[in-house]
PDB file of C-alpha atoms in Angstrom:
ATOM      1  CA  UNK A   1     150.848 130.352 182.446  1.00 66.00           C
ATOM      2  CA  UNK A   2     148.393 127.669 183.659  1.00 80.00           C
ATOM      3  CA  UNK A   3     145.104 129.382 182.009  1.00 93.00           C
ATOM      4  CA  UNK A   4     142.204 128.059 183.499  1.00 96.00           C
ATOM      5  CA  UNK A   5     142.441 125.016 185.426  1.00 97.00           C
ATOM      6  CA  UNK A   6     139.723 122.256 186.488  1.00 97.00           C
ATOM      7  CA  UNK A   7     140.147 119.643 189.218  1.00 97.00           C
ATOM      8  CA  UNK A   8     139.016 116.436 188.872  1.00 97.00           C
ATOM      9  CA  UNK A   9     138.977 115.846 185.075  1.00 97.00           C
ATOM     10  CA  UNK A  10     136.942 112.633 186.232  1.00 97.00           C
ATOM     11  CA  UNK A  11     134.526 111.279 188.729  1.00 97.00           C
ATOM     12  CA  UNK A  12     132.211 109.153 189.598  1.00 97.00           C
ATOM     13  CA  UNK A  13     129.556 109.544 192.242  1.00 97.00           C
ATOM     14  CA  UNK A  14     125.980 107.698 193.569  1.00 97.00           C
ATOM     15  CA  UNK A  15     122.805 109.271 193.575  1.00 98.00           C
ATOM     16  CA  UNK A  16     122.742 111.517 196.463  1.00 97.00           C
ATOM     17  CA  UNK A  17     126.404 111.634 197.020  1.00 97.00           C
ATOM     18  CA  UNK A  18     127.752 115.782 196.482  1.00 96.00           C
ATOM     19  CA  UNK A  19     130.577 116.466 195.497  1.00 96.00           C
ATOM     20  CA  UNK A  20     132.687 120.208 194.255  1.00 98.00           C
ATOM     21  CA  UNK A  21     134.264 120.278 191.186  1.00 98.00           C
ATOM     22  CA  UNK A  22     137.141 123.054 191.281  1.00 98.00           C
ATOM     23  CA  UNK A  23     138.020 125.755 188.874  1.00 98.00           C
ATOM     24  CA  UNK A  24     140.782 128.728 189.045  1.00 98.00           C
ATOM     25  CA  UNK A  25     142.733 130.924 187.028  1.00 96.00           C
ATOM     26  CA  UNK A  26     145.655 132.709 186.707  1.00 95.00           C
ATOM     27  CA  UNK A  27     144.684 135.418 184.193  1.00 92.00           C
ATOM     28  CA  UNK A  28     143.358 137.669 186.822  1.00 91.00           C
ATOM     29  CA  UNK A  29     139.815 137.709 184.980  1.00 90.00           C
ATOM     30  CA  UNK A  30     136.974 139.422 186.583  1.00 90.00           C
ATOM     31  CA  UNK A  31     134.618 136.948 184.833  1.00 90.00           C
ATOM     32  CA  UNK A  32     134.310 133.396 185.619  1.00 93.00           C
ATOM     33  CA  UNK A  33     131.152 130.498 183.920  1.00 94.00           C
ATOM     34  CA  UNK A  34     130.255 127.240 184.740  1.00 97.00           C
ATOM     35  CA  UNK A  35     128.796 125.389 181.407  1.00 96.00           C
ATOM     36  CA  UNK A  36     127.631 121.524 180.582  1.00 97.00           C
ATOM     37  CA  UNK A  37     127.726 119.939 177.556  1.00 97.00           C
ATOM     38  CA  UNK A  38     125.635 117.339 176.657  1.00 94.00           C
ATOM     39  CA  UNK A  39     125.407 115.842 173.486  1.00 87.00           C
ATOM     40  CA  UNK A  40     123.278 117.258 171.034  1.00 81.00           C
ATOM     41  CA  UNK A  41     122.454 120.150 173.561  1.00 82.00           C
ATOM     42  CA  UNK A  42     125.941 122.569 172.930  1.00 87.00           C
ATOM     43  CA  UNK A  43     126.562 124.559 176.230  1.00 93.00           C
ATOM     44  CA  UNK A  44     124.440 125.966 178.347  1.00 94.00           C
ATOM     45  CA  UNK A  45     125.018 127.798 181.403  1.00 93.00           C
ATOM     46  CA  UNK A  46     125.100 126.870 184.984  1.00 96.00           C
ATOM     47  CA  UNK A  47     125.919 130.148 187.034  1.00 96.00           C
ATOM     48  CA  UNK A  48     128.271 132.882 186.854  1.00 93.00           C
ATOM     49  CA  UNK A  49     130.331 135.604 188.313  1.00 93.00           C
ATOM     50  CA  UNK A  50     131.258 138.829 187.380  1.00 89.00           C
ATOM     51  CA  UNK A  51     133.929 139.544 190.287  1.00 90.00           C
ATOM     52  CA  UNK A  52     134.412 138.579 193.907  1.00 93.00           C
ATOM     53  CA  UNK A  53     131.153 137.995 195.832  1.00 94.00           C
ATOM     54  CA  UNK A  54     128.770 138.101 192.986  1.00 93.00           C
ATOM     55  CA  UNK A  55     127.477 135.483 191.576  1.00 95.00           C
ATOM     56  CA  UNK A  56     124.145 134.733 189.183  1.00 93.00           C
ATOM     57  CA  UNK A  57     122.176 131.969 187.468  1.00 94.00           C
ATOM     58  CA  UNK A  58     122.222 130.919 184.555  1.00 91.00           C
ATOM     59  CA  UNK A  59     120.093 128.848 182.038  1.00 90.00           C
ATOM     60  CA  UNK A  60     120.348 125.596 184.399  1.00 94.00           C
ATOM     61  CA  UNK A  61     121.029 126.655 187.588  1.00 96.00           C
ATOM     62  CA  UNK A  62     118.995 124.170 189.665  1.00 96.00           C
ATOM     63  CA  UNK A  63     120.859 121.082 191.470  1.00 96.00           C
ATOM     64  CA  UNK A  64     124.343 123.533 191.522  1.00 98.00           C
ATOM     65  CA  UNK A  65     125.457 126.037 193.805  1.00 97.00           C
ATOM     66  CA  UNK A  66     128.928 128.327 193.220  1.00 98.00           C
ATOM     67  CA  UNK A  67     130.510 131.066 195.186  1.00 96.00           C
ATOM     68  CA  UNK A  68     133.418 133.629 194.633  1.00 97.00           C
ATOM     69  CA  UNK A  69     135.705 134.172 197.703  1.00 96.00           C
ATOM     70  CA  UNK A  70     138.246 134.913 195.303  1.00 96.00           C
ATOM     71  CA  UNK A  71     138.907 136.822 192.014  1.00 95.00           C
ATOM     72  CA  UNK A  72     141.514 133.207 190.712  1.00 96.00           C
ATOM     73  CA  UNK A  73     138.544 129.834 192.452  1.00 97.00           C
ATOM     74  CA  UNK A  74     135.150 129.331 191.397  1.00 98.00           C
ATOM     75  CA  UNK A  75     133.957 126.102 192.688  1.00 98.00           C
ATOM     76  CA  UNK A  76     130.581 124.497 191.805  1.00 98.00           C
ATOM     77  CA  UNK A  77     129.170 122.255 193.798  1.00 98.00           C
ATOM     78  CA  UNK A  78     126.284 119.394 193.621  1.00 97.00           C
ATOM     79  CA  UNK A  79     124.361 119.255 196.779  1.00 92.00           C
ATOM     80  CA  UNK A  80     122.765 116.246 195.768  1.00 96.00           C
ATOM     81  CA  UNK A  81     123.818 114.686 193.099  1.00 96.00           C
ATOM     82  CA  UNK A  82     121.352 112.795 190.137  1.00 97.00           C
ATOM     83  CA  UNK A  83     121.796 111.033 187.175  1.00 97.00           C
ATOM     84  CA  UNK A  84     120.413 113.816 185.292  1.00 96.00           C
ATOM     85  CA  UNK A  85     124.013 115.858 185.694  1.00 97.00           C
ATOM     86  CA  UNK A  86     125.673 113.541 184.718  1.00 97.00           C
ATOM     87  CA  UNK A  87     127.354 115.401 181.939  1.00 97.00           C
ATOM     88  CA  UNK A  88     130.965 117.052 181.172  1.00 97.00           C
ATOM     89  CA  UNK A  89     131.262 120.438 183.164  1.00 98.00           C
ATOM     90  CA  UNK A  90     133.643 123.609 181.533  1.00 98.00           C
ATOM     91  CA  UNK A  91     134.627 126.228 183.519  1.00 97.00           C
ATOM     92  CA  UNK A  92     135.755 129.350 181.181  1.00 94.00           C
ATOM     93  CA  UNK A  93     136.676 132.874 182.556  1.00 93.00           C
ATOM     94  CA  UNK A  94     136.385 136.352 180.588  1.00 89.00           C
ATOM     95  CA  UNK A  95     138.209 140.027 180.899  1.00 83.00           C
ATOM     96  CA  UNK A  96     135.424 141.795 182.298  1.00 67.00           C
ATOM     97  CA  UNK A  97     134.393 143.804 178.468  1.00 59.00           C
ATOM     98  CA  UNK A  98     130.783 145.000 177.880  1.00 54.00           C
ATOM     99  CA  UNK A  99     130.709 143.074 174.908  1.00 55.00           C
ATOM    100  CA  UNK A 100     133.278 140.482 172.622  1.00 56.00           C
ATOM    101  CA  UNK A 101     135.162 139.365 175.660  1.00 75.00           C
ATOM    102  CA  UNK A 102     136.541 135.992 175.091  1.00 84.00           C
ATOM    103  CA  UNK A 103     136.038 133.220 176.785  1.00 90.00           C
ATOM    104  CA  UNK A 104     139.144 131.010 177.892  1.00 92.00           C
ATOM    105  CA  UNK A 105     137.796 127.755 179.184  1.00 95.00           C
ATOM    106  CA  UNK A 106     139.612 124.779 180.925  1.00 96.00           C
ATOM    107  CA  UNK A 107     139.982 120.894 179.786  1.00 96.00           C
ATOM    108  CA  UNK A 108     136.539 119.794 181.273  1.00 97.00           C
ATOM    109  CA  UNK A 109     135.389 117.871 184.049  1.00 98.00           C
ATOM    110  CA  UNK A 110     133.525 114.924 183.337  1.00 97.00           C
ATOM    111  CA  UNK A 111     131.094 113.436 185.180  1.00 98.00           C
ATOM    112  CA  UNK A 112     128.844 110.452 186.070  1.00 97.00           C
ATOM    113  CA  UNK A 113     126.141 109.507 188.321  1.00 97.00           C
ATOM    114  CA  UNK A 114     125.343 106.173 188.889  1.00 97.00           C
TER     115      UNK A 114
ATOM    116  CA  UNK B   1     115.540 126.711 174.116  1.00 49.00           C
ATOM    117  CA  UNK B   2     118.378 127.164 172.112  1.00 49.00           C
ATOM    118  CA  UNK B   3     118.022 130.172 170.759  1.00 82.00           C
ATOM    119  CA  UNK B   4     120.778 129.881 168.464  1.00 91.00           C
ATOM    120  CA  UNK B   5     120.460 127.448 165.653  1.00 94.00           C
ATOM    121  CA  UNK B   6     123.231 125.763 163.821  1.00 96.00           C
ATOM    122  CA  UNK B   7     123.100 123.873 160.884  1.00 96.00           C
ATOM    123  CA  UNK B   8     124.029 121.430 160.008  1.00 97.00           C
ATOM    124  CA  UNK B   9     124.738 119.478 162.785  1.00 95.00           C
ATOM    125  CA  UNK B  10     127.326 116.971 160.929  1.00 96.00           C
ATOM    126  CA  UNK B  11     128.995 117.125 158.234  1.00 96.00           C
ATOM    127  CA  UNK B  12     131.468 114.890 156.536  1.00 97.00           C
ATOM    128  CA  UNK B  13     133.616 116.396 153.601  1.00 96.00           C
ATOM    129  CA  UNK B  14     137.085 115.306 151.462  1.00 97.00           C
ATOM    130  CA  UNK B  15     140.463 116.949 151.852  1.00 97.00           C
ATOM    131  CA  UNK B  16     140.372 119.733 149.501  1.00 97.00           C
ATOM    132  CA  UNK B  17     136.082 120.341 149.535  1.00 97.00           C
ATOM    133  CA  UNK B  18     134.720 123.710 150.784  1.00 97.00           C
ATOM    134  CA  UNK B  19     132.096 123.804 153.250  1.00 97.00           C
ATOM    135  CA  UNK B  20     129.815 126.115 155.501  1.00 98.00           C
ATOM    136  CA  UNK B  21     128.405 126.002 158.381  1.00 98.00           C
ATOM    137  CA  UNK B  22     125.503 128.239 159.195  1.00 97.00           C
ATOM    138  CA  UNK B  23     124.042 129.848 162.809  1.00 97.00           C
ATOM    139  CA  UNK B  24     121.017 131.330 163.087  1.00 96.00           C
ATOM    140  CA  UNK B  25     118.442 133.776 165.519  1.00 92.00           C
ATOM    141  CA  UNK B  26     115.715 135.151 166.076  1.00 88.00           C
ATOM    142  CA  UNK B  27     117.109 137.504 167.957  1.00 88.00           C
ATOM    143  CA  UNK B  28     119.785 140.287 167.626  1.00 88.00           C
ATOM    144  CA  UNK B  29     122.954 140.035 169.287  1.00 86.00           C
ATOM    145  CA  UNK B  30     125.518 142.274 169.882  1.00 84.00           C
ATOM    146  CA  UNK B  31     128.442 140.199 168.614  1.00 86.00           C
ATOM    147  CA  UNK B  32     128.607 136.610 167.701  1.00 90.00           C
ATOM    148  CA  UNK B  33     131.435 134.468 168.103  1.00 93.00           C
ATOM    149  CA  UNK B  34     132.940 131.566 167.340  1.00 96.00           C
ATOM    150  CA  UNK B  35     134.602 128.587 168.917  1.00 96.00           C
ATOM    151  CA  UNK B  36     136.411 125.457 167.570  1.00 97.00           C
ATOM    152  CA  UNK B  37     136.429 122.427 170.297  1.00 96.00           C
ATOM    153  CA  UNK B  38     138.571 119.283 169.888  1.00 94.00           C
ATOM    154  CA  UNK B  39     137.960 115.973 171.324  1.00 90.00           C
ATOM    155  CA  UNK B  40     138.708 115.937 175.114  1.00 90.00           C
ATOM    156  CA  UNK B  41     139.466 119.929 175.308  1.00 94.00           C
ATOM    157  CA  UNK B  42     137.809 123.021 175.965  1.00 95.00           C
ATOM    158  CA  UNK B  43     136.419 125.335 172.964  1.00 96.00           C
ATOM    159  CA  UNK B  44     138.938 128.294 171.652  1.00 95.00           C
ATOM    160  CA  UNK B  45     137.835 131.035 170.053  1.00 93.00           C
ATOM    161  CA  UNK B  46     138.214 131.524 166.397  1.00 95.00           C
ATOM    162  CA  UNK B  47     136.331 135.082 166.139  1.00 93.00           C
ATOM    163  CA  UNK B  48     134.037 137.633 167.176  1.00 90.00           C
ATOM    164  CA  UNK B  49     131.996 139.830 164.735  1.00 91.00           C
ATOM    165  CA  UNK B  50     130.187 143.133 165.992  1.00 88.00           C
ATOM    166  CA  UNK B  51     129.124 145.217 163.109  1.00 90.00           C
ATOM    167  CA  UNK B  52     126.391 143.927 160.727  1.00 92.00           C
ATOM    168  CA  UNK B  53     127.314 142.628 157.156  1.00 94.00           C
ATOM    169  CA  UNK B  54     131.213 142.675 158.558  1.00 95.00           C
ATOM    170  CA  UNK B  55     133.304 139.867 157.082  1.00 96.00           C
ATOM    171  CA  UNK B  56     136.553 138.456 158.590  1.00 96.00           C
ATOM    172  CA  UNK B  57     138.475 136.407 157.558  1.00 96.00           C
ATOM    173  CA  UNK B  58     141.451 134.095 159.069  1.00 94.00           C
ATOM    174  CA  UNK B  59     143.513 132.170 156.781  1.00 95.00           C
ATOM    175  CA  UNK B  60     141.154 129.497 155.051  1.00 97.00           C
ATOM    176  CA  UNK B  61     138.608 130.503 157.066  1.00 97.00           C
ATOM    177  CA  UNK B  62     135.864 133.077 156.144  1.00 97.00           C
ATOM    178  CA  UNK B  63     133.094 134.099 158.850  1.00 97.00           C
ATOM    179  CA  UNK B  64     130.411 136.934 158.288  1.00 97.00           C
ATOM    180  CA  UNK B  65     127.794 138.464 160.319  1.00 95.00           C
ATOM    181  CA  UNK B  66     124.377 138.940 158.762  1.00 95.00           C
ATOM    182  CA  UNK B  67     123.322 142.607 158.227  1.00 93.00           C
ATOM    183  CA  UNK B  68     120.563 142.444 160.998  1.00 92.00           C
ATOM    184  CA  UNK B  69     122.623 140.709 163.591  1.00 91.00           C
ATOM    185  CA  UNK B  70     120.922 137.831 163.903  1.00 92.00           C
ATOM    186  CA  UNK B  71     122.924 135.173 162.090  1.00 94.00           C
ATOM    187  CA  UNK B  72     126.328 134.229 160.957  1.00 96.00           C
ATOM    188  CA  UNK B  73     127.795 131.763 159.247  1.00 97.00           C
ATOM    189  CA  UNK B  74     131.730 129.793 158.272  1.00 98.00           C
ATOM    190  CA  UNK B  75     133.028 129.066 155.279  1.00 98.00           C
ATOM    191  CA  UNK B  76     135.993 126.509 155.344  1.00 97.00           C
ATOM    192  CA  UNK B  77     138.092 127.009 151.439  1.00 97.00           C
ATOM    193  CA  UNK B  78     140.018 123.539 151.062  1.00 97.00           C
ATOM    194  CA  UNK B  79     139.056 122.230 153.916  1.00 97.00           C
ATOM    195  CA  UNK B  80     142.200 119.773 155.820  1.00 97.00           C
ATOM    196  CA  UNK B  81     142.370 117.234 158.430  1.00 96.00           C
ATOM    197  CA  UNK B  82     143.025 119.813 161.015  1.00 95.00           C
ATOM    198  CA  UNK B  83     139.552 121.557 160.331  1.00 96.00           C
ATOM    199  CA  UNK B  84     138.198 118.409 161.810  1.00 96.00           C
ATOM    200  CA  UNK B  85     136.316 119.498 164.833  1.00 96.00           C
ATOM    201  CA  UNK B  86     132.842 120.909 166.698  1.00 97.00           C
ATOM    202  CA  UNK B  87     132.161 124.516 165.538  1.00 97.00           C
ATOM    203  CA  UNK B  88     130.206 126.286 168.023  1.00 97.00           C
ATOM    204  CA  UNK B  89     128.480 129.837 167.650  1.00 96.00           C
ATOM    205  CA  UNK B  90     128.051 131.513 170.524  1.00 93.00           C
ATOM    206  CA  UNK B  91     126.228 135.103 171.040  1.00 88.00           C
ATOM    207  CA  UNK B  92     123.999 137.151 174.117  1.00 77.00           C
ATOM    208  CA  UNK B  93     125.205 139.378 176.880  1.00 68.00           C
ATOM    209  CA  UNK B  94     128.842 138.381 177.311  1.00 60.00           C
ATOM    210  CA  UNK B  95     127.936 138.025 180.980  1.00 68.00           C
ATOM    211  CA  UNK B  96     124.947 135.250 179.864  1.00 77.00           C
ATOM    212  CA  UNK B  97     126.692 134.061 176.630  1.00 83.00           C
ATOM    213  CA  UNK B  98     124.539 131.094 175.328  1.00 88.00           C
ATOM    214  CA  UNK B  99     125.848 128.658 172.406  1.00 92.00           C
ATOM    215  CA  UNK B 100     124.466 126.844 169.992  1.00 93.00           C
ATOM    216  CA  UNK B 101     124.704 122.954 169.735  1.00 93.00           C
ATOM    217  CA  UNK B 102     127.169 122.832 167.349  1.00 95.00           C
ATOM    218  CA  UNK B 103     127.870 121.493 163.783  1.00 97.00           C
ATOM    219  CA  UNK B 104     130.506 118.300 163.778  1.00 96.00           C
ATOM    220  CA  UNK B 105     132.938 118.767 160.707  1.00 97.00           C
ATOM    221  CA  UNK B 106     135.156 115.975 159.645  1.00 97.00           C
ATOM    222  CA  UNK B 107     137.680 116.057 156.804  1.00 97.00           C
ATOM    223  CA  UNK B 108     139.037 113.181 155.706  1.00 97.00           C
ATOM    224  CA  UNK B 109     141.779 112.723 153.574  1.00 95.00           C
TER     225      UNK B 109
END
């Protein structure tokens, strides 16, 4: 059982450049995050989803973009990528539970723009 | 704004010490939680408390949630090596859940 897996764990890019960082599970979870963490900051959150073909924003939404074609992928993507993101990116899915639901959450991607 | 507060942010005890580690709102969730995150990993939860005043406990670690449901804290008896991590509270909507920055415990032995 591969949990909730993140592709690349590393990259580089240039200002400008965009990239998509990719995230799926296995669990069949209904809920899927994107978070950063920054030091000194915690988490915070990018965008989520609570099932196929919805998606909403989170605390720091701007400069990302995700979609859900599928209950396992949730990519995120940069469209334009600054220094500012440069950062180390979680994705973490959830059972679909009004309240308590815990979060699994992959390895981490992590990130730098030059 | 974080609207959950944790202090402190670092701490650095002996094998053996106690400590606690504190997390605090102005605002009332609905549960809290708590996550443990090792270098170069994601976090994993510990616990989640719902009812105000509860206590829970899991092996040498003790959480509580304040009566009013806006703040919680971790208490680590004889703390070991292995405690050695970032403690992370987390609380909100479980479809918005927002985290606090995090306290930084080392034990040493």
């Amino acid at each position: 059982n591969a949990g909730v897996t993140q592709t690349p764990k590393f990259q580089v890019l240039k200002t400008g450049q965009s990239m998509t960082l990719q995230c799926a599970q296995d669990m069949n979870h209904e809920y899927m995050s994107w978070y950063r963490q920054d030091p000194g900051m915690g988490l915070r959150l990018i965008h989520y989803s609570v099932g196929a073909g919805i998606t909403d924003q989170g605390e720091v939404p701007n400069g990302y973009n995700v979609s859900r074609s599928t209950t396992e992928d949730f990519p995120l993507r940069l469209l334009s990528a600054a220094p500012s993101q440069t950062s180390v990116y979680f994705c973490a899915s959830s059972y679909s539970r009004p309240r308590g639901g815990e979060l699994f959450f992959g390895e981490g991607s992590r990130l730098t723009v030059l | 704004t974080q609207l959950l507060e944790q202090s402190p942010q670092f701490l650095s005890i002996q094998e053996g010490e106690n400590l606690t580690v504190y997390c605090n709102s102005s605002s009332v969730f609905s549960s809290l939680q708590w996550y443990r995150q090792e270098p170069g990993e994601g976090p994993v939860l510990l616990v989640t408390v719902v009812t105000g005043g509860e206590v829970k406990k899991l092996k040498r670690l003790t959480f509580q949630f304040g009566d009013a449901r806006k703040d919680s804290s971790l208490h680590i008896t004889a703390a070991q090596p292995g405690d050695t991590g970032l403690y992370l509270c987390a609380g909100g909507n479980w479809g918005k859940l927002q985290f606090g920055a995090g306290t930084q415990v080392v034990v040493t032995p």
